[in-house]
JSON list of C-alpha atoms in Angstrom, two decimals:
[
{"chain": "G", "resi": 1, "resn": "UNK", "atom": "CA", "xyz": [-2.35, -11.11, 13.26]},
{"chain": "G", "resi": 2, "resn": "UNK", "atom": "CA", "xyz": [-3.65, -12.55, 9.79]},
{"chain": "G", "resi": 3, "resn": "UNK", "atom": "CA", "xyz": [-7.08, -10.20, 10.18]},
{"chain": "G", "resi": 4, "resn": "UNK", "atom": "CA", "xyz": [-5.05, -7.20, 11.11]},
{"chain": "G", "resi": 5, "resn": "UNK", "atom": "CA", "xyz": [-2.46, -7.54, 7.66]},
{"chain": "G", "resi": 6, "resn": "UNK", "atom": "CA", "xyz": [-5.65, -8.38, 5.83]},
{"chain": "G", "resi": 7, "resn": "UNK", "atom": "CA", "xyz": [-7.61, -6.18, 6.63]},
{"chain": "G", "resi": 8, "resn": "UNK", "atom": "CA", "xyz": [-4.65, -3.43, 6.57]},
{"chain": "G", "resi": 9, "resn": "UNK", "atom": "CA", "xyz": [-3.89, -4.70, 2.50]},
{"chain": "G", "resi": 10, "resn": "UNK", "atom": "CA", "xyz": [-7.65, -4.25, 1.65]},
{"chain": "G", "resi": 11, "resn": "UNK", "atom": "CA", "xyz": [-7.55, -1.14, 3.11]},
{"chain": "G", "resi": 12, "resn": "UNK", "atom": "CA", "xyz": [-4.51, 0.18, 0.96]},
{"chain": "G", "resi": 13, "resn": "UNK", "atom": "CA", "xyz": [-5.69, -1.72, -2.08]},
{"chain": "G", "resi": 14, "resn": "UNK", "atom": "CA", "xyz": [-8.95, 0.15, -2.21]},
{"chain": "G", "resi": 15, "resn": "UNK", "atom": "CA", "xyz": [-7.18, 3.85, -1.67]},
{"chain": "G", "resi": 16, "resn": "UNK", "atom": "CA", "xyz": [-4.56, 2.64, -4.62]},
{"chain": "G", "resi": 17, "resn": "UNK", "atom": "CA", "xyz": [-8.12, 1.92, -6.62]},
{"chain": "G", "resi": 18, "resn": "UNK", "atom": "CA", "xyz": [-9.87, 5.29, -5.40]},
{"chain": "G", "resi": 19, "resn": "UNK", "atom": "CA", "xyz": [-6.41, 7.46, -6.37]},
{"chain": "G", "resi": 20, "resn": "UNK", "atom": "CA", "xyz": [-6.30, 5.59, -9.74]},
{"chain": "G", "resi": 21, "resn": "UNK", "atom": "CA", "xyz": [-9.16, 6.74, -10.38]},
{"chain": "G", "resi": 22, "resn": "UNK", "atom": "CA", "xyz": [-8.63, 10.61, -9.57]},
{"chain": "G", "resi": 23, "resn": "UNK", "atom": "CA", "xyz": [-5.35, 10.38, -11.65]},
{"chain": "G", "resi": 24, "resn": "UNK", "atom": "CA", "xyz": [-6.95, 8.62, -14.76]},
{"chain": "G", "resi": 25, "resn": "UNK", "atom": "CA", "xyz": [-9.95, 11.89, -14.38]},
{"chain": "G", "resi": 26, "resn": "UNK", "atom": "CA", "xyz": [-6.87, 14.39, -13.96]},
{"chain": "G", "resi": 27, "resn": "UNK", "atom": "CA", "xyz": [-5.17, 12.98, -17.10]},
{"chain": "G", "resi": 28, "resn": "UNK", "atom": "CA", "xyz": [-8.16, 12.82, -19.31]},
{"chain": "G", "resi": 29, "resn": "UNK", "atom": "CA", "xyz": [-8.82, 16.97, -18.55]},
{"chain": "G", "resi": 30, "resn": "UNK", "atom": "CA", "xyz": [-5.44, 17.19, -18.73]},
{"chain": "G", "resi": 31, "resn": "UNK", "atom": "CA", "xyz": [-5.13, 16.26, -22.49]},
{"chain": "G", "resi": 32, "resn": "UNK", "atom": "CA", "xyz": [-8.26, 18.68, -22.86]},
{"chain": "G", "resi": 33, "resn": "UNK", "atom": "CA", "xyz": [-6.47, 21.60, -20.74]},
{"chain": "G", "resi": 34, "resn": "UNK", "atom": "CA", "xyz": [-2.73, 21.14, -21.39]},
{"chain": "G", "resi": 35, "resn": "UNK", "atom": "CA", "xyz": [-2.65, 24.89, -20.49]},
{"chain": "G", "resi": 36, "resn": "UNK", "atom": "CA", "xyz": [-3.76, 24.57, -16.67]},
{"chain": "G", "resi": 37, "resn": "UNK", "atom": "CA", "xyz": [-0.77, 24.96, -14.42]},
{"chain": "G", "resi": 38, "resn": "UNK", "atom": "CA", "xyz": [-3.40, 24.19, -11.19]},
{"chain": "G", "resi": 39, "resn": "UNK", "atom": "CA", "xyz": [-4.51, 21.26, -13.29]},
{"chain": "G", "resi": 40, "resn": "UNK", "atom": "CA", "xyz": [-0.91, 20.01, -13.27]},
{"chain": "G", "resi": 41, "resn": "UNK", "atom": "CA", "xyz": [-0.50, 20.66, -10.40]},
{"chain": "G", "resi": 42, "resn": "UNK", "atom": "CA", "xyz": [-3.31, 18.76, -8.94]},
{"chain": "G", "resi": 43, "resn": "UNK", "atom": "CA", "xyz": [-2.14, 15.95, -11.18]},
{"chain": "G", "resi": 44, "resn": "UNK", "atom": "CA", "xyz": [0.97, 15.55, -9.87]},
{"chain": "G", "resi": 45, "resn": "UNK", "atom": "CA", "xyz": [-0.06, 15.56, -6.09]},
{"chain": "G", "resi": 46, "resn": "UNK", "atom": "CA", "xyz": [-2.02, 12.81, -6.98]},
{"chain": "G", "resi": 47, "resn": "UNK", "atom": "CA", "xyz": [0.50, 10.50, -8.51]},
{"chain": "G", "resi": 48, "resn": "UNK", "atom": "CA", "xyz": [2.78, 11.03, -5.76]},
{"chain": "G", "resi": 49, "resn": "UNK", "atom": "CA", "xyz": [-0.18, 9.81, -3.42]},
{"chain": "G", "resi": 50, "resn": "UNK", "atom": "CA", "xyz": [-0.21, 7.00, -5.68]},
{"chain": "G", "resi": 51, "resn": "UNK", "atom": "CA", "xyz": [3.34, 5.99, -5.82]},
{"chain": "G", "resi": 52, "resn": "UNK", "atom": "CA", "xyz": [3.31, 6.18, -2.30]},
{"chain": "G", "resi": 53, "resn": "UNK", "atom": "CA", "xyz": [0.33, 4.36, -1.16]},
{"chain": "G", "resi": 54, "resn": "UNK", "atom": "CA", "xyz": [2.06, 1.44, -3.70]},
{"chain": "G", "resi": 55, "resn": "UNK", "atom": "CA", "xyz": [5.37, 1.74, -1.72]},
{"chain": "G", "resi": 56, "resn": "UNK", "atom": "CA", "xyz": [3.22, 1.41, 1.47]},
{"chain": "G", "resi": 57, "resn": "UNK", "atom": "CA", "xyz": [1.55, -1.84, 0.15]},
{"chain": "G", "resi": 58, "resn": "UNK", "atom": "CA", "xyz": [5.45, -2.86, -0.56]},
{"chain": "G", "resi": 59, "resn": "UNK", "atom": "CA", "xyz": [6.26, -2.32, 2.75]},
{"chain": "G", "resi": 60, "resn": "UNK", "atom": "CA", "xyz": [2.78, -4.08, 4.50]},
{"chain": "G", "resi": 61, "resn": "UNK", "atom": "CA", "xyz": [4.03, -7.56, 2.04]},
{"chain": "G", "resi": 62, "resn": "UNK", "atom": "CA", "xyz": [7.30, -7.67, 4.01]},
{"chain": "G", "resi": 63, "resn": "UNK", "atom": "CA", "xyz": [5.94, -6.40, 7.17]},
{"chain": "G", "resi": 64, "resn": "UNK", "atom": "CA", "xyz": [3.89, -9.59, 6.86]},
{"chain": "G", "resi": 65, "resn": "UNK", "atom": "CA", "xyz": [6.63, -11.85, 5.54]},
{"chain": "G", "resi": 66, "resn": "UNK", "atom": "CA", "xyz": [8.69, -10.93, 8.61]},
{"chain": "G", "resi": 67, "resn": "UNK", "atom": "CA", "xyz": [5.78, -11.23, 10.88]},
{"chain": "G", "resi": 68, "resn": "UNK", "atom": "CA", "xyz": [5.45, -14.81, 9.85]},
{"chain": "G", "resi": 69, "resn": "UNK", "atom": "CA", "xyz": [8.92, -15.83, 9.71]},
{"chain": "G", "resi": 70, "resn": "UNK", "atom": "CA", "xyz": [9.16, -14.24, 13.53]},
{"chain": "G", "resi": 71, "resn": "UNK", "atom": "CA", "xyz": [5.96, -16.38, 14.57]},
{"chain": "G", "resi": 72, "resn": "UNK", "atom": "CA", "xyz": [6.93, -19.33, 13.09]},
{"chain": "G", "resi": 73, "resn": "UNK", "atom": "CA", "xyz": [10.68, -19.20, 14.19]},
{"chain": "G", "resi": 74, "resn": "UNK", "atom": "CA", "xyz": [8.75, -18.30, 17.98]},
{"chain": "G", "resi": 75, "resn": "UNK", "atom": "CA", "xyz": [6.64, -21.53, 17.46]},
{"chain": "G", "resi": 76, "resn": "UNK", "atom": "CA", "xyz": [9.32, -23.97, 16.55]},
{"chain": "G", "resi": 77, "resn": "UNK", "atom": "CA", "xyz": [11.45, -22.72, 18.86]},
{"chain": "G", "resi": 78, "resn": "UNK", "atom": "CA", "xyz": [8.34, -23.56, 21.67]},
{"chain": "G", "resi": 79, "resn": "UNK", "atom": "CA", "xyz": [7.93, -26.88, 20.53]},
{"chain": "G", "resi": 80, "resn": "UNK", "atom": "CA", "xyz": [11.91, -27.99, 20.58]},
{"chain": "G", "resi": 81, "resn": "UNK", "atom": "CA", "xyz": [12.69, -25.85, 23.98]},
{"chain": "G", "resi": 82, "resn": "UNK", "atom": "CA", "xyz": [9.25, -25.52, 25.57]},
{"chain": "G", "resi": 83, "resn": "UNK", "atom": "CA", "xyz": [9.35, -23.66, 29.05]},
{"chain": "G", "resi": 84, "resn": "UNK", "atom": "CA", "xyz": [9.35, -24.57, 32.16]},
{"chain": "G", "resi": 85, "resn": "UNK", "atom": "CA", "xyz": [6.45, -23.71, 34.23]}
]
């Protein structure tokens, strides 16, 4: 279960990174083409994939929280009422 969040955080850290990166380019020929309506456009679509990919890293944090609240509630509740085989 650890792997899988890790692995799932790394993954959604490194397409935040990668979109940064897009947005930064957009808004750098932006201030050099205020004029291009596709260029805006383009912009835009971008940051939205940004703000989104950051909600989605929101959500994986207390996806994992509760995972390991649920798993350790499970676990204590094994060792005080283990059952019967």
């Amino acid at each position: 279960l650890m792997d899988a969040h890790t692995s799932r955080e790394r993954i959604i850290k490194n397409c935040i990174a990668q979109t940064s990166s897009v947005v930064k380019a957009l808004r750098e020929e932006r201030e050099k083409a205020q004029d291009d309506l596709a260029l805006l456009k383009q912009l835009r679509k971008e940051q939205t994939k940004l703000k989104l990919m950051q909600s989605e890293l929101n959500v994986e944090e207390v996806v994992n929280d509760r995972s390991w609240k649920v798993l350790t509630h499970l676990n204590n509740d094994d060792v005080l009422c283990p059952q019967a085989v």
